[in-house]
Tab-separated table of C-alpha atoms in Angstrom:
chain	number	residue	atom	x	y	z
L	394	UNK	CA	200.527	140.008	149.709
L	395	UNK	CA	203.959	140.833	148.449
L	396	UNK	CA	206.458	138.925	146.372
L	397	UNK	CA	210.097	139.132	145.252
L	398	UNK	CA	211.295	139.623	141.726
L	399	UNK	CA	213.293	136.409	141.492
L	400	UNK	CA	210.707	133.752	140.706
L	401	UNK	CA	207.857	135.919	142.077
L	402	UNK	CA	207.873	134.173	145.452
L	403	UNK	CA	206.924	130.926	143.841
L	404	UNK	CA	209.194	127.855	143.688
L	405	UNK	CA	212.399	128.410	141.705
L	406	UNK	CA	212.221	128.334	137.957
L	407	UNK	CA	213.889	125.571	135.961
L	408	UNK	CA	217.262	126.599	134.557
L	409	UNK	CA	218.791	125.337	131.326
L	410	UNK	CA	222.393	124.201	131.055
L	411	UNK	CA	224.899	126.717	129.752
L	412	UNK	CA	225.098	126.927	125.993
L	413	UNK	CA	227.910	128.228	123.770
L	414	UNK	CA	228.468	131.942	123.307
L	415	UNK	CA	226.608	133.973	122.217
L	416	UNK	CA	223.630	132.077	123.549
L	417	UNK	CA	222.240	132.837	126.986
L	418	UNK	CA	222.277	131.392	130.450
L	419	UNK	CA	218.570	130.945	131.298
L	420	UNK	CA	216.503	132.772	133.811
L	421	UNK	CA	218.011	134.367	136.894
L	422	UNK	CA	216.889	136.998	139.340
L	423	UNK	CA	217.068	140.374	137.637
L	424	UNK	CA	218.629	142.168	140.574
L	425	UNK	CA	220.888	139.435	141.936
L	426	UNK	CA	222.580	138.990	138.575
L	427	UNK	CA	222.882	142.634	137.537
L	428	UNK	CA	226.368	143.045	139.020
L	429	UNK	CA	227.517	139.823	137.344
L	430	UNK	CA	226.263	141.136	134.038
L	431	UNK	CA	228.430	144.216	134.496
L	432	UNK	CA	231.510	142.138	135.346
L	433	UNK	CA	231.316	140.001	132.203
L	434	UNK	CA	230.088	136.764	133.744
L	435	UNK	CA	227.035	136.351	131.504
L	436	UNK	CA	227.529	134.020	128.569
L	437	UNK	CA	225.449	136.155	126.244
L	438	UNK	CA	227.799	139.126	126.251
L	439	UNK	CA	228.986	139.986	122.800
L	440	UNK	CA	231.777	142.129	121.438
L	441	UNK	CA	231.746	144.586	118.597
L	442	UNK	CA	232.050	143.273	115.047
L	443	UNK	CA	235.435	141.963	114.020
L	444	UNK	CA	237.336	143.480	111.133
L	445	UNK	CA	238.597	141.617	108.115
L	446	UNK	CA	242.197	142.087	109.206
L	447	UNK	CA	241.799	140.112	112.408
L	448	UNK	CA	243.255	136.659	112.871
L	449	UNK	CA	241.272	133.741	111.409
L	450	UNK	CA	238.088	132.890	113.246
L	451	UNK	CA	238.297	130.277	115.952
L	452	UNK	CA	236.478	127.184	114.778
L	453	UNK	CA	234.076	125.875	117.371
L	454	UNK	CA	232.817	122.345	117.566
L	455	UNK	CA	229.119	121.968	116.941
L	456	UNK	CA	227.564	122.488	120.397
L	457	UNK	CA	225.675	119.804	122.237
L	458	UNK	CA	221.934	120.085	122.569
L	459	UNK	CA	220.412	121.406	125.766
L	460	UNK	CA	218.871	118.671	127.908
L	461	UNK	CA	215.171	118.753	128.710
L	462	UNK	CA	214.265	118.076	132.352
L	463	UNK	CA	212.367	114.839	132.904
L	464	UNK	CA	208.628	115.238	133.233
L	465	UNK	CA	207.208	114.703	136.675
L	466	UNK	CA	203.857	113.226	137.570
L	467	UNK	CA	201.374	115.799	138.753
L	468	UNK	CA	200.174	115.372	142.298
L	469	UNK	CA	196.503	114.780	143.004
L	470	UNK	CA	196.682	116.819	146.234
L	471	UNK	CA	198.797	119.917	145.563
L	472	UNK	CA	200.275	121.520	142.462
L	473	UNK	CA	203.429	123.626	142.655
L	474	UNK	CA	204.977	125.826	140.011
L	475	UNK	CA	208.203	123.814	139.713
L	476	UNK	CA	206.513	120.564	138.671
L	477	UNK	CA	204.280	122.381	136.187
L	478	UNK	CA	207.321	124.066	134.604
L	479	UNK	CA	209.138	120.747	134.319
L	480	UNK	CA	206.145	119.139	132.648
L	481	UNK	CA	205.682	122.089	130.286
L	482	UNK	CA	209.320	121.949	129.146
L	483	UNK	CA	208.819	118.277	128.289
L	484	UNK	CA	205.459	118.712	126.569
L	485	UNK	CA	205.780	121.997	124.682
L	486	UNK	CA	206.398	121.326	120.958
L	487	UNK	CA	208.465	124.501	120.532
L	488	UNK	CA	211.408	122.971	122.407
L	489	UNK	CA	211.282	119.720	120.449
L	490	UNK	CA	210.939	121.649	117.183
L	491	UNK	CA	213.996	123.796	117.859
L	492	UNK	CA	216.040	120.807	118.974
L	493	UNK	CA	215.199	119.113	115.662
L	494	UNK	CA	216.288	122.233	113.778
L	495	UNK	CA	219.565	122.279	115.704
L	496	UNK	CA	220.162	118.621	114.872
L	497	UNK	CA	219.579	119.435	111.198
L	498	UNK	CA	222.141	122.235	111.448
L	499	UNK	CA	224.605	119.864	113.055
L	500	UNK	CA	224.212	117.638	110.016
L	501	UNK	CA	224.921	120.614	107.751
L	502	UNK	CA	227.987	121.443	109.898
L	503	UNK	CA	229.388	117.944	109.387
L	504	UNK	CA	228.662	118.004	105.657
L	505	UNK	CA	230.254	121.425	105.163
L	506	UNK	CA	233.612	120.163	106.443
L	507	UNK	CA	233.838	117.131	104.172
L	508	UNK	CA	236.375	117.380	101.305
L	509	UNK	CA	235.739	116.270	97.731
L	510	UNK	CA	235.825	112.558	97.026
L	511	UNK	CA	238.785	111.293	94.981
L	512	UNK	CA	238.049	110.424	91.349
L	513	UNK	CA	239.237	107.120	89.827
L	514	UNK	CA	239.783	107.059	86.070
L	515	UNK	CA	240.597	104.540	83.364
L	516	UNK	CA	241.801	105.749	79.975
L	517	UNK	CA	242.575	103.923	76.710
L	518	UNK	CA	244.179	105.689	73.695
L	519	UNK	CA	245.287	104.667	70.167
L	520	UNK	CA	243.391	101.392	70.295
L	521	UNK	CA	243.790	99.597	66.900
L	522	UNK	CA	246.435	101.991	65.617
L	523	UNK	CA	248.689	99.853	63.334
L	524	UNK	CA	247.094	96.812	64.912
L	525	UNK	CA	248.289	97.690	68.396
L	526	UNK	CA	246.189	97.360	71.539
L	527	UNK	CA	246.978	100.994	72.359
L	528	UNK	CA	247.813	102.875	75.521
L	529	UNK	CA	245.996	101.922	78.694
L	530	UNK	CA	246.231	103.805	82.012
L	531	UNK	CA	244.511	104.103	85.356
L	532	UNK	CA	244.612	107.234	87.448
L	533	UNK	CA	243.288	108.868	90.565
L	534	UNK	CA	242.443	112.535	90.914
L	535	UNK	CA	241.681	114.779	93.838
L	536	UNK	CA	240.428	118.347	94.232
L	537	UNK	CA	242.417	120.093	96.968
L	538	UNK	CA	240.446	122.777	98.800
L	539	UNK	CA	242.620	125.795	99.501
L	540	UNK	CA	242.509	128.797	101.856
L	541	UNK	CA	240.830	126.836	104.693
L	542	UNK	CA	237.486	127.114	102.936
L	543	UNK	CA	236.122	123.920	104.496
L	544	UNK	CA	236.828	125.191	107.998
L	545	UNK	CA	235.367	128.591	107.146
L	546	UNK	CA	232.214	126.939	105.824
L	547	UNK	CA	231.895	125.075	109.102
L	548	UNK	CA	232.439	128.282	111.064
L	549	UNK	CA	229.515	129.939	109.253
L	550	UNK	CA	227.203	127.051	110.135
L	551	UNK	CA	228.567	126.982	113.703
L	552	UNK	CA	227.411	130.600	114.054
L	553	UNK	CA	223.977	129.552	112.787
L	554	UNK	CA	223.950	126.787	115.400
L	555	UNK	CA	224.692	129.416	118.036
L	556	UNK	CA	221.675	131.375	116.800
L	557	UNK	CA	219.516	128.270	117.078
L	558	UNK	CA	220.823	127.563	120.581
L	559	UNK	CA	219.992	131.117	121.648
L	560	UNK	CA	216.488	130.685	120.262
L	561	UNK	CA	216.134	127.353	122.061
L	562	UNK	CA	217.024	129.112	125.326
L	563	UNK	CA	214.490	131.820	124.440
L	564	UNK	CA	211.785	129.209	123.821
L	565	UNK	CA	212.439	127.639	127.198
L	566	UNK	CA	212.244	131.042	128.890
L	567	UNK	CA	208.972	131.736	127.077
L	568	UNK	CA	207.584	128.480	128.419
L	569	UNK	CA	208.659	129.262	131.979
L	570	UNK	CA	207.248	132.796	131.775
L	571	UNK	CA	203.939	131.578	130.344
L	572	UNK	CA	203.611	128.834	132.949
L	573	UNK	CA	204.415	131.232	135.780
L	574	UNK	CA	201.957	133.818	134.446
L	575	UNK	CA	199.169	131.266	133.985
L	576	UNK	CA	199.943	129.764	137.398
L	577	UNK	CA	199.709	133.209	139.008
L	578	UNK	CA	196.371	133.938	137.354
L	579	UNK	CA	194.974	130.574	138.471
L	580	UNK	CA	196.367	130.965	142.000
L	581	UNK	CA	194.823	134.419	142.346
L	582	UNK	CA	191.531	133.078	140.983
L	583	UNK	CA	191.699	130.353	143.633
L	584	UNK	CA	192.182	133.013	146.336
L	585	UNK	CA	189.232	134.965	144.932
L	586	UNK	CA	187.050	131.905	145.385
L	587	UNK	CA	188.233	131.634	148.982
L	588	UNK	CA	187.423	135.319	149.605
L	589	UNK	CA	184.001	134.957	148.000
L	590	UNK	CA	183.256	131.958	150.182
L	591	UNK	CA	184.274	133.958	153.256
L	592	UNK	CA	181.950	136.769	152.176
L	593	UNK	CA	179.100	134.294	151.715
L	594	UNK	CA	179.715	132.871	155.183
L	595	UNK	CA	179.719	136.361	156.713
L	596	UNK	CA	176.500	137.201	154.868
L	597	UNK	CA	174.860	134.034	156.172
L	598	UNK	CA	175.938	134.861	159.714
L	599	UNK	CA	174.561	138.386	159.294
L	600	UNK	CA	171.129	137.016	158.412
L	601	UNK	CA	171.089	135.052	161.656
L	602	UNK	CA	172.050	138.159	163.638
L	603	UNK	CA	169.447	140.306	161.889
L	604	UNK	CA	166.775	137.646	162.505
L	605	UNK	CA	167.504	137.721	166.226
L	606	UNK	CA	167.311	141.507	166.299
L	607	UNK	CA	164.108	141.404	164.255
L	608	UNK	CA	162.519	139.064	166.792
L	609	UNK	CA	163.573	141.449	169.554
L	610	UNK	CA	162.023	144.286	167.522
L	611	UNK	CA	165.337	146.120	167.448
L	612	UNK	CA	165.491	146.325	163.637
L	613	UNK	CA	162.943	146.514	160.858
L	614	UNK	CA	162.248	144.011	158.105
L	615	UNK	CA	164.192	146.266	155.743
L	616	UNK	CA	167.415	145.162	157.437
L	617	UNK	CA	166.477	141.517	156.920
L	618	UNK	CA	165.799	142.109	153.229
L	619	UNK	CA	169.148	143.864	152.880
L	620	UNK	CA	170.898	140.928	154.543
L	621	UNK	CA	169.141	138.454	152.255
L	622	UNK	CA	170.106	140.491	149.205
L	623	UNK	CA	173.707	140.573	150.374
L	624	UNK	CA	173.732	136.772	150.757
L	625	UNK	CA	172.361	136.322	147.244
L	626	UNK	CA	175.015	138.625	145.840
L	627	UNK	CA	177.683	136.740	147.777
L	628	UNK	CA	176.463	133.446	146.325
L	629	UNK	CA	176.601	134.976	142.837
L	630	UNK	CA	180.170	136.144	143.509
L	631	UNK	CA	181.137	132.604	144.555
L	632	UNK	CA	179.686	131.140	141.351
L	633	UNK	CA	181.392	133.647	139.054
L	634	UNK	CA	184.698	133.233	140.925
L	635	UNK	CA	184.496	129.462	140.549
L	636	UNK	CA	183.836	129.849	136.810
L	637	UNK	CA	186.849	132.168	136.491
L	638	UNK	CA	189.000	129.653	138.374
L	639	UNK	CA	187.903	126.829	136.070
L	640	UNK	CA	188.845	128.918	133.037
L	641	UNK	CA	192.215	129.874	134.521
L	642	UNK	CA	193.016	126.220	135.268
L	643	UNK	CA	192.139	125.252	131.698
L	644	UNK	CA	194.486	127.932	130.357
L	645	UNK	CA	197.220	126.734	132.698
L	646	UNK	CA	196.688	123.166	131.472
L	647	UNK	CA	197.066	124.238	127.826
L	648	UNK	CA	200.344	126.039	128.575
L	649	UNK	CA	201.632	123.014	130.492
L	650	UNK	CA	200.593	120.756	127.609
L	651	UNK	CA	198.028	118.509	129.284
L	652	UNK	CA	194.325	118.016	128.606
L	653	UNK	CA	193.345	119.014	132.125
L	654	UNK	CA	194.912	119.465	135.517
L	655	UNK	CA	194.160	117.034	138.327
L	656	UNK	CA	191.719	118.333	140.956
L	657	UNK	CA	194.547	119.541	143.172
L	658	UNK	CA	195.028	122.750	145.109
L	659	UNK	CA	197.519	125.230	143.661
L	660	UNK	CA	200.240	126.014	146.186
L	661	UNK	CA	202.158	129.281	146.039
L	662	UNK	CA	203.205	132.196	148.222
L	663	UNK	CA	201.390	135.480	147.647
L	664	UNK	CA	202.603	137.286	150.748
L	665	UNK	CA	206.307	137.916	150.269
L	666	UNK	CA	207.639	141.399	149.722
L	667	UNK	CA	208.080	143.014	146.327
L	668	UNK	CA	211.552	144.574	146.026
L	669	UNK	CA	212.399	147.858	144.387
L	670	UNK	CA	213.821	147.311	140.885
L	671	UNK	CA	216.105	150.098	139.563
L	672	UNK	CA	215.621	150.569	135.839
L	673	UNK	CA	219.342	150.948	135.130
L	674	UNK	CA	220.243	147.661	136.836
L	675	UNK	CA	217.402	145.786	135.155
L	676	UNK	CA	218.329	147.200	131.738
L	677	UNK	CA	222.015	146.356	132.197
L	678	UNK	CA	221.120	142.784	133.096
L	679	UNK	CA	218.701	142.489	130.179
L	680	UNK	CA	221.181	143.766	127.591
L	681	UNK	CA	223.904	141.482	128.947
L	682	UNK	CA	221.879	138.265	128.997
L	683	UNK	CA	218.915	138.565	126.639
L	684	UNK	CA	218.555	135.593	124.259
L	685	UNK	CA	217.168	138.000	121.667
L	686	UNK	CA	220.415	139.973	121.689
L	687	UNK	CA	222.382	136.718	121.729
L	688	UNK	CA	220.558	135.769	118.535
L	689	UNK	CA	221.353	139.137	116.927
L	690	UNK	CA	225.004	138.932	117.991
L	691	UNK	CA	225.242	135.440	116.478
L	692	UNK	CA	223.699	136.806	113.266
L	693	UNK	CA	226.426	139.474	113.119
L	694	UNK	CA	229.036	136.785	113.769
L	695	UNK	CA	227.604	134.628	110.994
L	696	UNK	CA	227.678	137.533	108.525
L	697	UNK	CA	231.303	138.323	109.411
L	698	UNK	CA	232.318	134.699	108.925
L	699	UNK	CA	230.450	134.645	105.614
L	700	UNK	CA	232.534	137.628	104.481
L	701	UNK	CA	235.756	135.796	105.380
L	702	UNK	CA	234.551	132.792	103.425
L	703	UNK	CA	233.676	134.994	100.451
L	704	UNK	CA	237.225	136.408	100.426
L	705	UNK	CA	238.707	132.927	100.778
L	706	UNK	CA	236.731	131.684	97.799
L	707	UNK	CA	238.680	134.015	95.522
L	708	UNK	CA	241.583	131.565	95.948
L	709	UNK	CA	240.913	128.725	93.461
L	710	UNK	CA	241.025	125.057	94.382
L	711	UNK	CA	243.657	122.831	92.817
L	712	UNK	CA	242.734	119.661	90.967
L	713	UNK	CA	245.511	117.067	90.651
L	714	UNK	CA	245.692	113.691	88.923
L	715	UNK	CA	248.281	110.888	88.834
L	716	UNK	CA	248.138	108.196	86.112
L	717	UNK	CA	249.990	104.937	85.570
L	718	UNK	CA	249.766	103.349	82.107
L	719	UNK	CA	251.088	100.661	79.764
L	720	UNK	CA	252.042	101.045	76.096
L	721	UNK	CA	251.268	97.702	74.452
L	722	UNK	CA	253.071	98.624	71.257
L	723	UNK	CA	256.388	99.526	72.898
L	724	UNK	CA	255.940	97.181	75.858
L	725	UNK	CA	256.642	100.096	78.202
L	726	UNK	CA	254.969	101.524	81.304
L	727	UNK	CA	254.556	105.232	81.818
L	728	UNK	CA	253.235	107.688	84.394
L	729	UNK	CA	251.470	111.026	84.062
L	730	UNK	CA	250.828	113.952	86.387
L	731	UNK	CA	248.222	116.654	85.761
L	732	UNK	CA	247.434	119.817	87.735
L	733	UNK	CA	244.707	122.328	86.924
L	734	UNK	CA	243.173	125.374	88.561
L	735	UNK	CA	240.867	128.184	87.453
L	736	UNK	CA	242.388	131.585	86.830
L	737	UNK	CA	240.423	134.188	88.863
L	738	UNK	CA	240.733	136.935	86.295
L	739	UNK	CA	237.053	137.747	85.724
L	740	UNK	CA	235.100	136.121	88.551
L	741	UNK	CA	236.714	137.139	91.808
L	742	UNK	CA	233.549	136.517	93.841
L	743	UNK	CA	232.817	140.245	93.830
L	744	UNK	CA	229.062	139.793	94.135
L	745	UNK	CA	229.184	137.490	97.166
L	746	UNK	CA	231.713	139.762	98.908
L	747	UNK	CA	229.458	142.764	98.344
L	748	UNK	CA	226.438	140.822	99.594
L	749	UNK	CA	228.313	139.671	102.732
L	750	UNK	CA	229.322	143.219	103.593
L	751	UNK	CA	225.724	144.385	103.235
L	752	UNK	CA	224.557	141.496	105.432
L	753	UNK	CA	227.015	142.564	108.162
L	754	UNK	CA	225.631	146.098	108.082
L	755	UNK	CA	222.044	144.830	108.197
L	756	UNK	CA	222.799	142.447	111.073
L	757	UNK	CA	224.492	145.194	113.102
L	758	UNK	CA	221.538	147.529	112.547
L	759	UNK	CA	219.133	144.764	113.586
L	760	UNK	CA	221.194	144.316	116.757
L	761	UNK	CA	220.976	148.044	117.527
L	762	UNK	CA	217.234	148.030	116.864
L	763	UNK	CA	216.767	145.072	119.210
L	764	UNK	CA	218.616	146.905	121.999
L	765	UNK	CA	216.275	149.881	121.653
L	766	UNK	CA	213.254	147.596	121.480
L	767	UNK	CA	214.281	145.786	124.657
L	768	UNK	CA	214.792	149.070	126.497
L	769	UNK	CA	211.362	150.283	125.382
L	770	UNK	CA	209.620	147.067	126.405
L	771	UNK	CA	211.425	146.955	129.736
L	772	UNK	CA	210.344	150.515	130.535
L	773	UNK	CA	206.689	149.593	129.968
L	774	UNK	CA	206.838	146.350	131.955
L	775	UNK	CA	208.810	147.932	134.791
L	776	UNK	CA	206.306	150.775	135.033
L	777	UNK	CA	203.541	148.191	135.279
L	778	UNK	CA	205.467	146.366	138.001
L	779	UNK	CA	206.243	149.491	140.017
L	780	UNK	CA	202.640	150.685	139.826
L	781	UNK	CA	201.334	147.337	141.018
L	782	UNK	CA	203.996	147.229	143.730
L	783	UNK	CA	202.913	150.604	145.119
L	784	UNK	CA	199.282	149.498	145.083
L	785	UNK	CA	200.090	146.271	146.921
L	786	UNK	CA	202.110	148.066	149.597
L	787	UNK	CA	199.504	150.757	150.249
L	788	UNK	CA	196.598	148.314	150.236
L	789	UNK	CA	198.196	145.756	152.542
L	790	UNK	CA	200.068	148.059	154.900
L	791	UNK	CA	197.488	150.785	155.527
L	792	UNK	CA	194.161	150.440	153.725
L	793	UNK	CA	193.506	146.775	154.532
L	794	UNK	CA	194.185	147.085	158.305
L	795	UNK	CA	191.919	150.157	158.428
L	796	UNK	CA	189.131	148.309	156.612
L	797	UNK	CA	189.455	145.323	158.955
L	798	UNK	CA	189.267	147.532	162.037
L	799	UNK	CA	186.302	149.399	160.575
L	800	UNK	CA	184.409	146.131	160.055
L	801	UNK	CA	185.210	144.989	163.587
L	802	UNK	CA	183.935	148.228	165.142
L	803	UNK	CA	180.887	148.318	162.872
L	804	UNK	CA	179.936	144.798	163.884
L	805	UNK	CA	180.299	145.633	167.574
L	806	UNK	CA	178.227	148.794	167.172
L	807	UNK	CA	175.509	146.939	165.268
L	808	UNK	CA	175.300	144.163	167.861
L	809	UNK	CA	174.684	146.661	170.691
L	810	UNK	CA	172.291	148.700	168.573
L	811	UNK	CA	174.467	151.772	168.149
L	812	UNK	CA	174.402	151.618	164.321
L	813	UNK	CA	172.133	150.287	161.618
L	814	UNK	CA	172.735	147.297	159.357
L	815	UNK	CA	173.572	149.483	156.367
L	816	UNK	CA	176.738	150.706	158.070
L	817	UNK	CA	177.789	147.131	158.807
L	818	UNK	CA	177.017	146.106	155.236
L	819	UNK	CA	179.112	148.968	153.866
L	820	UNK	CA	182.054	147.947	156.064
L	821	UNK	CA	181.799	144.329	154.843
L	822	UNK	CA	181.712	145.363	151.191
L	823	UNK	CA	184.647	147.759	151.659
L	824	UNK	CA	186.834	145.092	153.244
L	825	UNK	CA	185.975	142.574	150.545
L	826	UNK	CA	186.740	145.090	147.787
L	827	UNK	CA	190.072	146.044	149.365
L	828	UNK	CA	191.095	142.389	149.516
L	829	UNK	CA	190.093	141.927	145.885
L	830	UNK	CA	192.071	145.025	144.884
L	831	UNK	CA	195.120	143.687	146.725
L	832	UNK	CA	194.797	140.372	144.890
L	833	UNK	CA	194.480	142.145	141.531
L	834	UNK	CA	197.538	144.282	142.245
L	835	UNK	CA	199.473	141.187	143.315
L	836	UNK	CA	198.540	139.431	140.085
L	837	UNK	CA	199.691	142.437	138.024
L	838	UNK	CA	202.988	142.609	139.898
L	839	UNK	CA	203.604	138.879	139.540
L	840	UNK	CA	202.965	138.864	135.814
L	841	UNK	CA	205.251	141.859	135.262
L	842	UNK	CA	207.871	140.232	137.479
L	843	UNK	CA	207.688	137.011	135.460
L	844	UNK	CA	208.308	138.987	132.266
L	845	UNK	CA	211.299	140.826	133.714
L	846	UNK	CA	212.769	137.625	135.138
L	847	UNK	CA	212.158	135.906	131.778
L	848	UNK	CA	213.941	138.611	129.723
L	849	UNK	CA	210.584	139.929	128.404
L	850	UNK	CA	209.948	136.649	126.578
L	851	UNK	CA	206.450	135.172	126.372
L	852	UNK	CA	204.143	133.469	123.865
L	853	UNK	CA	205.494	129.917	123.960
L	854	UNK	CA	202.572	128.598	121.894
L	855	UNK	CA	202.946	131.196	119.134
L	856	UNK	CA	204.369	130.121	115.760
L	857	UNK	CA	208.144	129.769	115.782
L	858	UNK	CA	209.880	133.056	114.989
L	859	UNK	CA	213.264	131.580	114.030
L	860	UNK	CA	213.998	129.395	111.030
L	861	UNK	CA	217.715	128.556	110.685
L	862	UNK	CA	219.358	128.445	107.279
L	863	UNK	CA	219.518	124.745	106.441
L	864	UNK	CA	220.461	125.228	102.761
L	865	UNK	CA	223.850	126.890	103.106
L	866	UNK	CA	225.937	125.353	100.312
L	867	UNK	CA	227.786	128.052	98.385
L	868	UNK	CA	230.019	125.617	96.530
L	869	UNK	CA	233.793	125.760	96.483
L	870	UNK	CA	235.753	127.406	93.660
């Protein structure tokens, strides 16, 4: 009852399309991708903060939204993890909510790059002076944005879009992790029902054997009462296991986003081997590709671009106007040109520059804190995985075979009268408990594996943790 890290021996997880840096390429096997993370393949890798003296920021187009896989119809016969994940990605409101937020940011990105509208003007002067009709002119004015402020405004919002894309990838990973965890719990509950039914069948067969021995006066009525008690306990175990399975299926249905699952058998592999997971390789992969770090890196990027914009806003915009007029008194036409710009002698945007620098420091510290938090969480989850892995290996490779052989020999000894029924009953209970312990350890390992493979992300139905800035409109000087 062993399983691999990548996908936990269940069908492969759905993967999202690549999204712009610093967002993340969705779930991959923690060990298979560790070397790629070291070599710089992962999209979520981020560099140290840029300095103000670097070349102007590269302006990225607003990224396209990640596609959602089409929902599949659930089978009435068998349910596999892959179809449940696909349905959950289509039904979970977190994905649709984040996509709507990204679309709103794309609207802000478009608006931030639009220049000022031209201004049309009509002017009449000296009307009625000495009986003349006066001077009449029409003009058109335009505010010219300097220092690439429009492009810098767009670059700030593009960084916010990257944050939203990273959080969309995180939401999808949360969904996949939650579905895989709920699927594992339900699948193990289904196996528990099967084991309980086997125990009940064995108990029923034992009553028949004890009855025959009782008729032959080879055992006392005490053995028959013990066998009957064991059957009643087995029936109780079946009922409680079936109730646990019903609850696990309801939880799985809520994560998938349906009212209830069809009465189909869950299909998954619980017997594949659990690999060893080195902490250093898992941590390297996590820090290279975590959507949480991609979000923090994008926040640092946004703060740095905001500082560049704040410096650019010191340069004033130029307002120009051209007029063409007619002097009715002199019967002449004339033209006029006007240029104006603020003089940045008092307000040099000092406050916004200071704020932007503080935001860069705060964003970098938040990034460092997230790295430490990820390392701490990974250590706890990996310890849970390794503990469960050891339990599974010992139970399945040595303890379970011993318990099975013990039951076989105890049954043979009881049938020929060399041992009493209590010894056979103890062997049956021991084997059943060992199988239950192996299932429990497998469930623990699978859930920890799903967390590691999903970059420690879970809680897809929790309130959204990310709210992008939709009100960025600093105005242009």
